[in-house]
XYZ file of C-alpha atoms in Angstrom:
437
model
C 96.834 89.050 104.901
C 93.225 88.490 103.680
C 91.037 85.470 104.470
C 87.468 84.612 105.367
C 85.611 85.656 108.461
C 84.926 82.062 109.407
C 88.616 81.158 109.000
C 89.716 84.068 111.181
C 87.174 83.136 113.865
C 88.601 79.649 114.034
C 92.244 80.832 113.939
C 91.788 83.466 116.632
C 93.021 87.095 117.037
C 96.690 86.287 116.969
C 98.483 84.296 114.267
C 102.021 83.782 113.004
C 102.949 83.478 109.297
C 106.519 82.823 108.292
C 107.593 83.678 111.775
C 105.836 87.123 111.742
C 103.056 87.632 114.295
C 99.850 89.636 113.630
C 99.268 93.071 115.176
C 95.533 93.282 114.642
C 92.589 91.481 113.103
C 89.758 93.152 111.267
C 86.450 91.323 110.771
C 83.726 92.216 108.351
C 80.513 90.664 109.749
C 79.320 89.425 113.075
C 76.531 87.204 114.280
C 74.079 90.136 114.566
C 74.503 91.449 110.937
C 71.536 91.540 108.663
C 71.528 88.363 106.613
C 73.424 86.299 109.212
C 72.494 82.732 109.570
C 74.070 79.404 110.627
C 76.493 78.237 107.945
C 77.663 74.598 108.018
C 81.324 73.927 107.388
C 82.496 71.462 104.746
C 82.670 67.768 105.789
C 80.361 68.421 108.759
C 82.958 70.175 110.899
C 80.476 72.365 112.817
C 78.825 75.660 111.925
C 79.090 79.397 112.522
C 76.569 82.175 112.335
C 77.534 85.049 109.905
C 76.462 86.635 106.652
C 78.139 84.661 103.871
C 78.161 87.720 101.608
C 80.590 89.426 104.055
C 82.711 86.372 104.851
C 85.941 88.473 104.968
C 88.741 89.227 107.421
C 92.149 90.899 107.310
C 95.193 90.312 109.551
C 97.671 93.170 109.777
C 101.155 91.794 110.431
C 103.753 93.420 112.595
C 106.333 93.285 109.764
C 106.011 92.767 105.987
C 106.449 89.175 104.819
C 109.512 88.892 102.610
C 109.006 87.805 99.019
C 105.218 87.888 99.384
C 103.059 90.023 97.191
C 99.546 90.046 95.820
C 97.994 90.419 92.377
C 95.510 92.974 91.165
C 91.731 92.983 91.723
C 88.860 93.155 89.219
C 85.617 94.712 90.528
C 83.651 94.774 87.269
C 80.664 92.376 86.945
C 81.361 88.978 85.384
C 79.783 87.772 82.163
C 77.970 84.451 82.221
C 80.229 81.475 81.553
C 83.423 83.512 82.107
C 86.451 81.273 82.668
C 88.296 81.357 85.965
C 90.989 79.604 87.886
C 90.568 78.742 91.619
C 93.736 78.566 93.746
C 93.724 77.251 97.319
C 95.530 75.048 99.887
C 92.865 72.435 100.901
C 93.296 69.658 103.463
C 95.026 66.562 102.064
C 96.528 63.381 103.393
C 99.872 65.099 103.476
C 99.960 67.277 106.607
C 101.853 69.958 104.637
C 99.264 71.500 102.365
C 100.047 72.067 98.728
C 98.723 74.590 96.287
C 95.933 73.234 94.086
C 94.323 74.871 91.042
C 90.848 74.105 89.618
C 89.598 75.508 86.322
C 85.943 76.624 86.294
C 83.300 78.859 84.762
C 81.078 81.511 86.282
C 77.441 80.336 86.513
C 75.837 83.177 88.476
C 75.196 84.492 91.975
C 73.551 82.716 94.932
C 70.718 84.086 97.069
C 73.387 85.262 99.547
C 75.214 87.247 96.866
C 78.173 84.866 96.403
C 79.751 84.098 93.114
C 79.195 80.532 91.966
C 81.651 78.712 89.733
C 81.271 75.224 88.218
C 84.452 73.221 87.898
C 85.154 69.765 86.341
C 88.369 68.805 88.083
C 88.989 66.864 91.305
C 86.442 67.851 93.965
C 87.416 70.831 96.202
C 88.173 69.556 99.751
C 87.632 71.277 103.020
C 90.257 73.775 104.216
C 90.367 75.591 100.866
C 88.551 78.688 102.316
C 90.484 81.906 101.852
C 91.758 80.867 98.369
C 91.442 83.191 95.381
C 89.420 83.065 92.149
C 91.297 84.624 89.253
C 89.720 85.815 86.004
C 90.922 83.738 83.027
C 91.344 86.857 80.788
C 92.631 89.606 83.047
C 94.482 87.359 85.498
C 93.110 89.490 88.339
C 91.362 88.382 91.434
C 87.549 88.384 91.161
C 86.577 86.541 94.338
C 87.727 85.116 97.628
C 86.908 81.382 97.970
C 84.562 80.907 100.878
C 83.015 77.435 100.443
C 81.741 74.719 98.237
C 78.200 73.972 97.076
C 76.133 71.221 98.681
C 75.235 68.050 96.823
C 77.149 66.343 94.062
C 77.511 69.315 91.780
C 81.063 70.679 91.699
C 80.283 74.264 92.669
C 82.689 76.636 94.389
C 81.486 79.773 96.150
C 83.347 83.061 96.475
C 82.823 86.498 98.019
C 82.854 89.137 95.208
C 85.859 91.483 95.164
C 83.375 94.373 95.382
C 82.552 93.301 98.894
C 86.294 93.215 99.717
C 86.674 96.713 98.291
C 83.903 98.035 100.556
C 85.411 96.226 103.580
C 88.890 97.536 102.965
C 87.596 101.079 102.425
C 85.932 100.974 105.865
C 88.652 99.242 107.852
C 91.952 99.830 106.049
C 91.841 103.118 104.107
C 95.629 103.119 103.625
C 95.403 99.728 101.850
C 92.386 100.966 99.888
C 94.373 103.743 98.324
C 96.769 101.209 96.701
C 94.484 98.265 96.137
C 91.364 100.027 94.847
C 92.497 103.505 93.694
C 89.240 104.104 91.760
C 87.168 104.087 94.923
C 85.862 107.540 95.889
C 86.265 108.445 99.541
C 87.941 110.998 101.777
C 91.548 109.796 101.564
C 93.944 110.095 104.507
C 96.934 110.377 102.154
C 95.679 112.514 99.331
C 97.101 116.009 98.760
C 95.270 119.157 99.688
C 92.950 120.597 97.090
C 94.762 123.905 96.684
C 98.245 125.423 97.114
C 98.670 127.471 100.260
C 96.622 130.695 100.254
C 98.536 133.973 100.155
C 96.889 136.490 102.489
C 96.792 140.127 101.375
C 99.543 142.209 103.013
C 98.247 144.449 105.775
C 99.371 148.119 105.502
C 100.203 149.663 108.866
C 98.221 149.104 112.068
C 94.589 148.246 111.705
C 91.836 146.555 113.639
C 91.380 142.841 113.107
C 88.728 142.465 110.299
C 85.540 140.688 111.161
C 85.501 137.003 110.037
C 83.074 135.826 107.388
C 79.901 134.054 108.667
C 81.120 130.762 107.082
C 84.408 130.944 109.007
C 82.562 131.760 112.222
C 80.371 128.650 111.740
C 83.470 126.556 110.988
C 85.047 127.597 114.253
C 81.908 126.583 116.172
C 81.804 123.254 114.313
C 85.457 122.576 114.994
C 85.172 123.351 118.688
C 82.098 121.118 118.957
C 84.028 118.314 117.260
C 86.922 118.677 119.679
C 84.587 118.734 122.718
C 82.473 115.773 121.552
C 85.312 113.287 121.188
C 85.563 112.284 124.823
C 85.067 109.229 126.992
C 85.926 106.344 124.746
C 88.391 103.594 124.246
C 89.633 102.249 120.938
C 92.307 100.095 119.322
C 94.833 102.394 117.578
C 96.901 100.469 115.068
C 100.101 102.162 113.817
C 102.238 101.333 110.796
C 105.708 102.890 110.367
C 107.947 103.175 107.436
C 109.992 105.471 105.183
C 109.481 106.458 101.539
C 107.667 103.423 99.952
C 108.963 100.931 102.559
C 106.676 99.587 105.314
C 108.885 98.598 108.305
C 106.717 97.781 111.338
C 103.131 97.606 112.586
C 101.919 97.688 116.168
C 98.661 98.185 118.072
C 97.767 99.924 121.319
C 94.605 100.461 123.351
C 93.902 104.169 123.658
C 91.828 105.797 126.400
C 90.282 109.251 126.057
C 88.931 110.657 129.279
C 86.576 113.519 130.105
C 89.208 116.232 130.118
C 90.440 115.246 126.692
C 93.667 113.577 127.838
C 94.807 110.574 125.826
C 96.698 107.563 127.141
C 98.062 104.478 125.364
C 98.865 100.998 126.678
C 99.665 97.606 125.251
C 96.664 95.352 124.648
C 95.898 93.736 128.017
C 98.595 95.713 129.755
C 98.232 97.865 132.874
C 100.812 100.616 132.335
C 99.520 103.702 130.484
C 101.845 105.913 128.396
C 101.452 109.622 127.911
C 102.508 109.274 124.252
C 102.868 106.529 121.682
C 106.185 104.756 122.416
C 108.676 105.093 119.620
C 109.015 101.872 117.578
C 112.335 99.931 117.708
C 113.631 101.605 114.545
C 116.660 103.728 113.906
C 114.626 106.727 112.780
C 110.815 107.145 113.124
C 108.089 109.695 113.549
C 105.026 109.061 115.775
C 101.660 110.741 115.936
C 99.792 111.733 119.053
C 96.680 113.729 119.761
C 96.571 115.757 116.550
C 93.093 114.369 115.782
C 91.899 116.281 118.941
C 93.979 119.424 119.121
C 93.761 120.330 115.426
C 89.927 120.866 115.552
C 90.459 122.663 118.906
C 93.107 124.896 117.217
C 90.761 125.731 114.326
C 87.936 126.442 116.795
C 89.747 128.592 119.394
C 92.959 130.048 118.074
C 92.058 133.538 116.989
C 95.614 134.156 115.685
C 94.883 131.435 113.083
C 93.813 133.091 109.851
C 91.063 131.215 107.974
C 89.925 131.676 104.354
C 87.078 129.939 102.588
C 88.322 128.515 99.260
C 86.122 127.418 96.344
C 84.125 124.245 96.819
C 85.619 121.012 95.572
C 84.215 117.530 94.933
C 85.063 114.024 96.024
C 83.053 111.835 93.664
C 79.477 113.097 93.847
C 80.030 114.717 97.204
C 80.492 118.497 97.433
C 83.251 119.510 99.856
C 83.482 123.050 101.410
C 87.174 123.827 101.689
C 88.694 126.187 104.276
C 92.356 127.152 104.244
C 94.198 128.401 107.344
C 97.689 129.665 108.252
C 99.674 131.067 111.130
C 103.137 132.575 111.484
C 105.781 131.551 114.037
C 105.190 134.781 115.960
C 101.541 133.842 116.388
C 102.562 130.907 118.636
C 99.916 128.619 117.272
C 101.622 125.586 115.680
C 103.932 123.721 118.037
C 106.208 120.764 117.063
C 108.065 118.467 119.428
C 111.242 116.692 118.294
C 112.850 113.894 120.326
C 116.529 112.888 119.758
C 118.195 109.980 121.550
C 121.769 110.545 122.543
C 122.749 107.112 123.789
C 120.208 106.218 126.354
C 119.195 109.809 127.166
C 116.265 111.211 125.073
C 116.403 114.980 124.473
C 113.246 116.766 123.338
C 112.683 120.273 122.011
C 109.440 122.131 121.310
C 109.266 125.118 118.934
C 106.572 127.143 117.127
C 106.698 127.181 113.330
C 104.825 128.694 110.326
C 101.993 126.428 109.399
C 99.134 126.063 106.951
C 96.454 123.460 106.085
C 92.973 122.700 104.911
C 89.695 121.774 106.591
C 87.125 119.751 104.535
C 83.449 120.056 105.497
C 80.554 118.227 103.847
C 77.218 119.783 102.886
C 75.652 118.903 106.214
C 78.378 120.890 108.047
C 80.445 117.914 109.286
C 84.219 118.140 109.351
C 85.570 115.217 107.348
C 89.297 116.042 107.229
C 91.888 118.451 108.613
C 95.422 118.651 107.262
C 98.455 120.625 108.532
C 101.901 121.380 107.182
C 104.776 122.789 109.279
C 107.883 124.436 107.764
C 110.388 122.872 110.155
C 113.960 124.207 110.374
C 115.819 120.903 111.149
C 116.871 118.282 111.803
C 113.403 117.210 110.616
C 111.781 119.039 107.649
C 108.439 119.317 105.877
C 106.151 117.831 108.543
C 102.678 117.012 107.389
C 99.642 115.594 109.145
C 96.177 114.521 107.950
C 93.240 113.570 110.168
C 89.990 112.117 108.963
C 86.679 111.746 110.850
C 83.513 109.725 110.295
C 80.302 108.460 111.870
C 80.304 105.516 114.270
C 77.032 103.720 115.024
C 77.161 102.090 118.488
C 74.226 100.805 120.534
C 71.708 102.695 118.489
C 73.557 106.007 118.720
C 75.794 107.867 116.264
C 79.091 109.438 117.273
C 81.572 111.504 115.185
C 84.947 109.971 115.874
C 88.510 110.057 114.542
C 89.099 107.401 111.843
C 92.726 107.862 110.651
C 95.714 109.879 111.706
C 98.663 110.305 109.304
C 101.910 112.068 109.957
C 105.145 112.311 107.958
C 108.406 114.262 108.059
C 111.713 114.326 106.178
C 115.075 113.487 107.713
C 117.272 112.352 104.784
C 114.301 110.059 103.958
C 110.578 110.676 104.209
C 109.429 108.941 107.379
C 105.767 108.273 107.959
C 103.303 106.897 110.570
C 99.817 105.738 109.674
C 97.271 105.376 112.485
C 93.846 103.781 112.363
C 91.122 103.748 115.077
C 88.933 100.649 115.412
C 87.025 98.689 118.072
C 85.438 101.668 119.762
C 83.830 101.442 123.150
C 81.850 104.491 124.152
C 81.046 105.555 127.693
C 77.772 107.226 128.817
C 77.780 110.979 129.036
C 76.818 110.739 132.678
C 79.989 108.816 133.511
C 83.093 110.797 134.281
C 86.312 108.907 133.516
C 89.502 109.790 135.252
C 93.012 108.319 135.012
C 95.223 108.149 138.034
C 98.050 110.643 137.972
C 100.450 107.854 138.954
């Protein structure tokens, strides 16, 4: 559910809509952003410091809202005097707000980068923030209503959809793939570049061939990535579903300590879990520490065969692609399955054939690692994709996990999407330990 930053700040972290509570809140700006200044609310109801051009927020709900859906977005620049319709639920004498529509025309951009629309109907009242501005021709959303102009002129202000696109790409890449498919970025759900590589058949016994220099450098880079992702906390938001159905969303605090162990707990809770608790669904798949052990596997498992494939491109960015594979007898790729028989969970762990790709940018940074396992049942065709990116925190840059995606087939294709946000990094001189109890 999208709205404005200033609305979300007033509403708080947790909301309920149609009886469904929120799992997490994503905010675009804060008071320290470049361009932030005190913005007065309509009708003199206080002020808040933020950047009006980034007046955006998204609530992720624990369950989908039935019979609710959005319309498409238009990111192209508007022509002067383009017609538009403004839809919102402003304050009125009736305590139950009603949907109001104003017809207007685009008159240009403000100094803050907001879209300005002049309208001739009844004056927009306070409380309309978070409404939508729809293009008169395409009937697509072109702006998110954020305020009204000062003075007697009937001017409505809106955050451009392009800013929403950038915000969603940073904070909700799974949404981005469906809302703004033309955006170029390293997708957590896109397919690998190439089909699995077929290694030449070895004839008889022979010494292990020396690895290419590029593969040797990749192993060092992967090991460094695994070792560097230590001593931080983050909010890890999970969404579960099957096929094209989204069933449930939940959020946990995750703690990564010096030895690489990962723990999860409910927000504000005290009890730590060794793994993500299974959601209250009949069938589900959960992810774990693949974002950490996959780069460690690439870096240290010498039984893992690695081949450098031709370079590929994501937009204007050149991607160096490495393909890897291992057989079950190599004992490299392990999968754990948990089955509940009544109240007693039963888990099994087995090694399987596996393959995947590692994407590296031109500076030598790993951006994505994928893996596919050829499971033998009752789950089949497991696949995971991890993405990584830069985090700037307190004047320093850290390479951190951004998304973690897993899926497997069991009559239906079940999936789990994970997203890391709200990082808190600990100093390298501090050693964090979790009690064994």
